[in-house]
PDB file of C-alpha atoms in Angstrom:
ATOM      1  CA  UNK Q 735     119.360  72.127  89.926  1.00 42.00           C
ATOM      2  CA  UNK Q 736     118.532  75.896  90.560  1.00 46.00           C
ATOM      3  CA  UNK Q 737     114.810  76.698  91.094  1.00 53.00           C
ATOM      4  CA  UNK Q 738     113.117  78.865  89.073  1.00 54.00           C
ATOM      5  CA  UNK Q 739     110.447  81.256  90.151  1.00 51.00           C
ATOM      6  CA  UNK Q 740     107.199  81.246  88.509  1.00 58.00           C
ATOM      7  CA  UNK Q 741     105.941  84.778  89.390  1.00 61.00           C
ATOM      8  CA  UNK Q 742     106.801  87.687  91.337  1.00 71.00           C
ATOM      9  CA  UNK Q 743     108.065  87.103  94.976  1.00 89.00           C
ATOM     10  CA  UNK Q 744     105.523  87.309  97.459  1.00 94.00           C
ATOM     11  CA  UNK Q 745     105.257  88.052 101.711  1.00 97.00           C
ATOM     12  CA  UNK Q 746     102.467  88.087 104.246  1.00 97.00           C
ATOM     13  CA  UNK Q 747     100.645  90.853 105.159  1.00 97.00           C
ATOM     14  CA  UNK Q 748     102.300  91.429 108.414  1.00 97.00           C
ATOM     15  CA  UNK Q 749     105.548  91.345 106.947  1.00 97.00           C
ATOM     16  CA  UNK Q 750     104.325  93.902 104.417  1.00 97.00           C
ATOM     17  CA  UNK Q 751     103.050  96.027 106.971  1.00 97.00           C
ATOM     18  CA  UNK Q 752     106.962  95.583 108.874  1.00 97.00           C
ATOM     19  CA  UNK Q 753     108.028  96.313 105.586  1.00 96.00           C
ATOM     20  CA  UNK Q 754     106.379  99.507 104.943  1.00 96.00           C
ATOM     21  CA  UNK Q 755     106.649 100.963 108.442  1.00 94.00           C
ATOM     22  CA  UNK Q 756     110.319  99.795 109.266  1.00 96.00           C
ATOM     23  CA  UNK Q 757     111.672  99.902 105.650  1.00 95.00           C
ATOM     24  CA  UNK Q 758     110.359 102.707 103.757  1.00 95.00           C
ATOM     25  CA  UNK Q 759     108.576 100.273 101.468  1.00 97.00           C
ATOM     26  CA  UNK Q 760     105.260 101.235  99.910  1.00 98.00           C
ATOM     27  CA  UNK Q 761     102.238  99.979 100.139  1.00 98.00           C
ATOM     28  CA  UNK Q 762     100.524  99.919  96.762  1.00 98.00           C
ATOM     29  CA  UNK Q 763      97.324  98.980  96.383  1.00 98.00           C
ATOM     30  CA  UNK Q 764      96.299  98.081  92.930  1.00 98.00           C
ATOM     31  CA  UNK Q 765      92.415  97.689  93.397  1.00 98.00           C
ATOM     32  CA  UNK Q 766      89.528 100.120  91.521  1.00 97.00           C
ATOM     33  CA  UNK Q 767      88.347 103.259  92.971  1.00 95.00           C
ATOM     34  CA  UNK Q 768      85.350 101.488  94.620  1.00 94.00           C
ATOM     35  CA  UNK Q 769      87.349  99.091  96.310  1.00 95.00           C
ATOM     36  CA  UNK Q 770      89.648 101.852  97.784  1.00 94.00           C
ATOM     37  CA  UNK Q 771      87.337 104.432  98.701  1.00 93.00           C
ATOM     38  CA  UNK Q 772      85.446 101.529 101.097  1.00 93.00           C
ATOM     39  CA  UNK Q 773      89.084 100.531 102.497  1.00 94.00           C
ATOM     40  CA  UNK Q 774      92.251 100.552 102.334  1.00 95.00           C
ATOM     41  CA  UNK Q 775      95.726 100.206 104.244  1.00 96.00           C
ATOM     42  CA  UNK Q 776      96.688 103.405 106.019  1.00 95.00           C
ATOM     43  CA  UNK Q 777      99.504 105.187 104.132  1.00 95.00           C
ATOM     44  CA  UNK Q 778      98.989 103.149 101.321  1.00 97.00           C
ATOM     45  CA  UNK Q 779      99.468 104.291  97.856  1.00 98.00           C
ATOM     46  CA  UNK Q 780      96.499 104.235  95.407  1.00 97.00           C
ATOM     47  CA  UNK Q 781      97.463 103.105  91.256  1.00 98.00           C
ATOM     48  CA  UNK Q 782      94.512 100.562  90.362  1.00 98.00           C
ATOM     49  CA  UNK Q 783      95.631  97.686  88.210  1.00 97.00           C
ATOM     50  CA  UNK Q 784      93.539  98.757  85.213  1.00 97.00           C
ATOM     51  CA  UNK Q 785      95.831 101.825  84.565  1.00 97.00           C
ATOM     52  CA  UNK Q 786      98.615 100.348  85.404  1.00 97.00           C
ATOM     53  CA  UNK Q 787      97.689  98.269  82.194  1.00 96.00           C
ATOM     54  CA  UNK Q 788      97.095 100.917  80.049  1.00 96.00           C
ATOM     55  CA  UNK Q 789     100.021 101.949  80.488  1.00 94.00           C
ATOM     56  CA  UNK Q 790      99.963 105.113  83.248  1.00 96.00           C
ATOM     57  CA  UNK Q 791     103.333 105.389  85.771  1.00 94.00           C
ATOM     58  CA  UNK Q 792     103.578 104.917  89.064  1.00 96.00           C
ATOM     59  CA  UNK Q 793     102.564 107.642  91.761  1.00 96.00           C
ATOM     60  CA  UNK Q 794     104.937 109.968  92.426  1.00 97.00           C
ATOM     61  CA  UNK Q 795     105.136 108.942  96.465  1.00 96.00           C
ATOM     62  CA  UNK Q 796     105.908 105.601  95.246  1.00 97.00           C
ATOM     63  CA  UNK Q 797     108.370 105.536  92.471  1.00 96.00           C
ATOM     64  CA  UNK Q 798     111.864 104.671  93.367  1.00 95.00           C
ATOM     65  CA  UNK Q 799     110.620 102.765  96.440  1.00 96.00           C
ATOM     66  CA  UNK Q 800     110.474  98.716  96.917  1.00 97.00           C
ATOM     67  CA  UNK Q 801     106.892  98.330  96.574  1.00 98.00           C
ATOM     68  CA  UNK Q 802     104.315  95.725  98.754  1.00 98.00           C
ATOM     69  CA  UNK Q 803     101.164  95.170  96.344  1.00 98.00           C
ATOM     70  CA  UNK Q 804      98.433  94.351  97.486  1.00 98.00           C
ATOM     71  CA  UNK Q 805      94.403  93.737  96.025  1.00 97.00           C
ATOM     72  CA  UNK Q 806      91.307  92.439  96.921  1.00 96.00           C
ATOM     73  CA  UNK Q 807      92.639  88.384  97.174  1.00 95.00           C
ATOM     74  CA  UNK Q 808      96.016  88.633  95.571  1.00 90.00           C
ATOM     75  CA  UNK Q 809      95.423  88.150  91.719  1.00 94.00           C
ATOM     76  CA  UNK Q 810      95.675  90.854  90.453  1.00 96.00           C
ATOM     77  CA  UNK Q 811      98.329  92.172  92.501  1.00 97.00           C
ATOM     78  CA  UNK Q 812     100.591  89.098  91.549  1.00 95.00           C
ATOM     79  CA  UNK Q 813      99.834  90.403  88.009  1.00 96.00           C
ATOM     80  CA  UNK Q 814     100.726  94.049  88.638  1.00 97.00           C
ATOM     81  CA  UNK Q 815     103.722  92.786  90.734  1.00 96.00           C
ATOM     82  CA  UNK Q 816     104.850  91.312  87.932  1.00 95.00           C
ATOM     83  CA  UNK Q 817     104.569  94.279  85.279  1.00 96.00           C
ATOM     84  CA  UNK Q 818     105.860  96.605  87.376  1.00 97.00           C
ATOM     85  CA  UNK Q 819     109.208  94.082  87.801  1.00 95.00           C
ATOM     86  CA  UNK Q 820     109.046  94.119  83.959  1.00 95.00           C
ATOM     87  CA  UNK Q 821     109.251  97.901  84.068  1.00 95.00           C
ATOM     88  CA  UNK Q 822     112.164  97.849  86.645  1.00 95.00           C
ATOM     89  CA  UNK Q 823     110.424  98.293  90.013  1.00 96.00           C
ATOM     90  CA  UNK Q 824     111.260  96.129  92.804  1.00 95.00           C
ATOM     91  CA  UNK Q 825     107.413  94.671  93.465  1.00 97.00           C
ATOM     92  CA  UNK Q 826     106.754  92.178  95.386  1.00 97.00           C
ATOM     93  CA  UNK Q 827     103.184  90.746  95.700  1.00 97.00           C
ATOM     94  CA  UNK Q 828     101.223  90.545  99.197  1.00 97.00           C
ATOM     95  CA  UNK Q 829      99.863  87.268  99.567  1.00 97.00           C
ATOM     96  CA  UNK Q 830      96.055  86.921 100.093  1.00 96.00           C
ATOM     97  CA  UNK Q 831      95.303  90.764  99.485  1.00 97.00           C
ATOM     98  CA  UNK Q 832      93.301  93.089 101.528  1.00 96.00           C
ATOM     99  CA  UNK Q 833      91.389  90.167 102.850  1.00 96.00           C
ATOM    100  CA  UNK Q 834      94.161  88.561 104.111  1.00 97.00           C
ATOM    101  CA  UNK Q 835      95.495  91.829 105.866  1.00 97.00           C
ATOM    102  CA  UNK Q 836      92.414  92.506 107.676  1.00 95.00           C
ATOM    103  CA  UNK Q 837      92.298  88.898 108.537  1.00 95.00           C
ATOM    104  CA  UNK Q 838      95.545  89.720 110.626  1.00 96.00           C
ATOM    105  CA  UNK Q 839      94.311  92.450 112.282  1.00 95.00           C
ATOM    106  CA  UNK Q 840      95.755  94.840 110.495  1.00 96.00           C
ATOM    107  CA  UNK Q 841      94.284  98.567 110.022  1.00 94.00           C
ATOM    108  CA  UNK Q 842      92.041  99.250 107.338  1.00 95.00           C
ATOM    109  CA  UNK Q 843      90.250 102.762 106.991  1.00 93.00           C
ATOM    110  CA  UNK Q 844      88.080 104.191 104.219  1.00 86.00           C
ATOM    111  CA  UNK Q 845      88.270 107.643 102.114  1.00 76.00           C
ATOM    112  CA  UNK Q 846      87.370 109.781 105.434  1.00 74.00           C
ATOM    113  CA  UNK Q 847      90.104 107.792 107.528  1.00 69.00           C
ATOM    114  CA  UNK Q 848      87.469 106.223 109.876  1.00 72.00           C
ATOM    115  CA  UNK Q 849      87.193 102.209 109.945  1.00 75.00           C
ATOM    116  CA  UNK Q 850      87.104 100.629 106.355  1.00 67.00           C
ATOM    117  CA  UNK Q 851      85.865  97.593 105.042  1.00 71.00           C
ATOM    118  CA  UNK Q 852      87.452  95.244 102.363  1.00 71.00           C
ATOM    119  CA  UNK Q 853      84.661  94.321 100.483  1.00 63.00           C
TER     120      UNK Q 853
END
């Protein structure tokens, strides 16, 4: 009996981070302005979730890419994972968001590039 998937696939954050480092994959965080202004990956790619739902594209340094999407805790990045598979775009959701990611140790800066927070 084949198993179905219920959502869009998902990885860690530190495969993510392997992903978009080793493998040209973007990072695309899908959180408010807010959110991303107080921190964010490095080289990650703003589009916040609510545009996404009204409809706007992708940014231009991420279309055509594989895309890593992350959020705050990974809700609604498993939701905009899973339009953005709808629209064609090979999304995959990063599991436990930004709060996962700095739980790994992973870099996270703000808008001026010096240490960020995930709150």
């Amino acid at each position: 009996m084949p198993l179905f998937r219920r959502g869009p696939a998902r990885v860690t954050p530190a495969d993510a981070h392997r992903r978009a480092r080793d493998e040209g994959a973007v990072l695309l965080d899908v959180r408010e302005r807010a959110e991303w202004t107080a921190g964010h990956a490095p080289g990650a790619v703003h589009a916040p979730l609510s545009a996404l739902l009204a409809g706007a594209g992708l940014p231009p340094a991420a279309r055509g890419r594989p895309l890593m999407v992350i959020c705050r805790s990974g809700h609604r990045s498993q939701q905009a994972a899973k339009i953005l598979t709808g629209r064609g775009a090979e999304a995959i959701d990063v599991k436990g968001g930004m709060n996962a990611w700095a739980a790994a140790g992973l870099p996270v800066v703000d808008g001026r590039g010096s240490s960020g927070s995930t709150a």
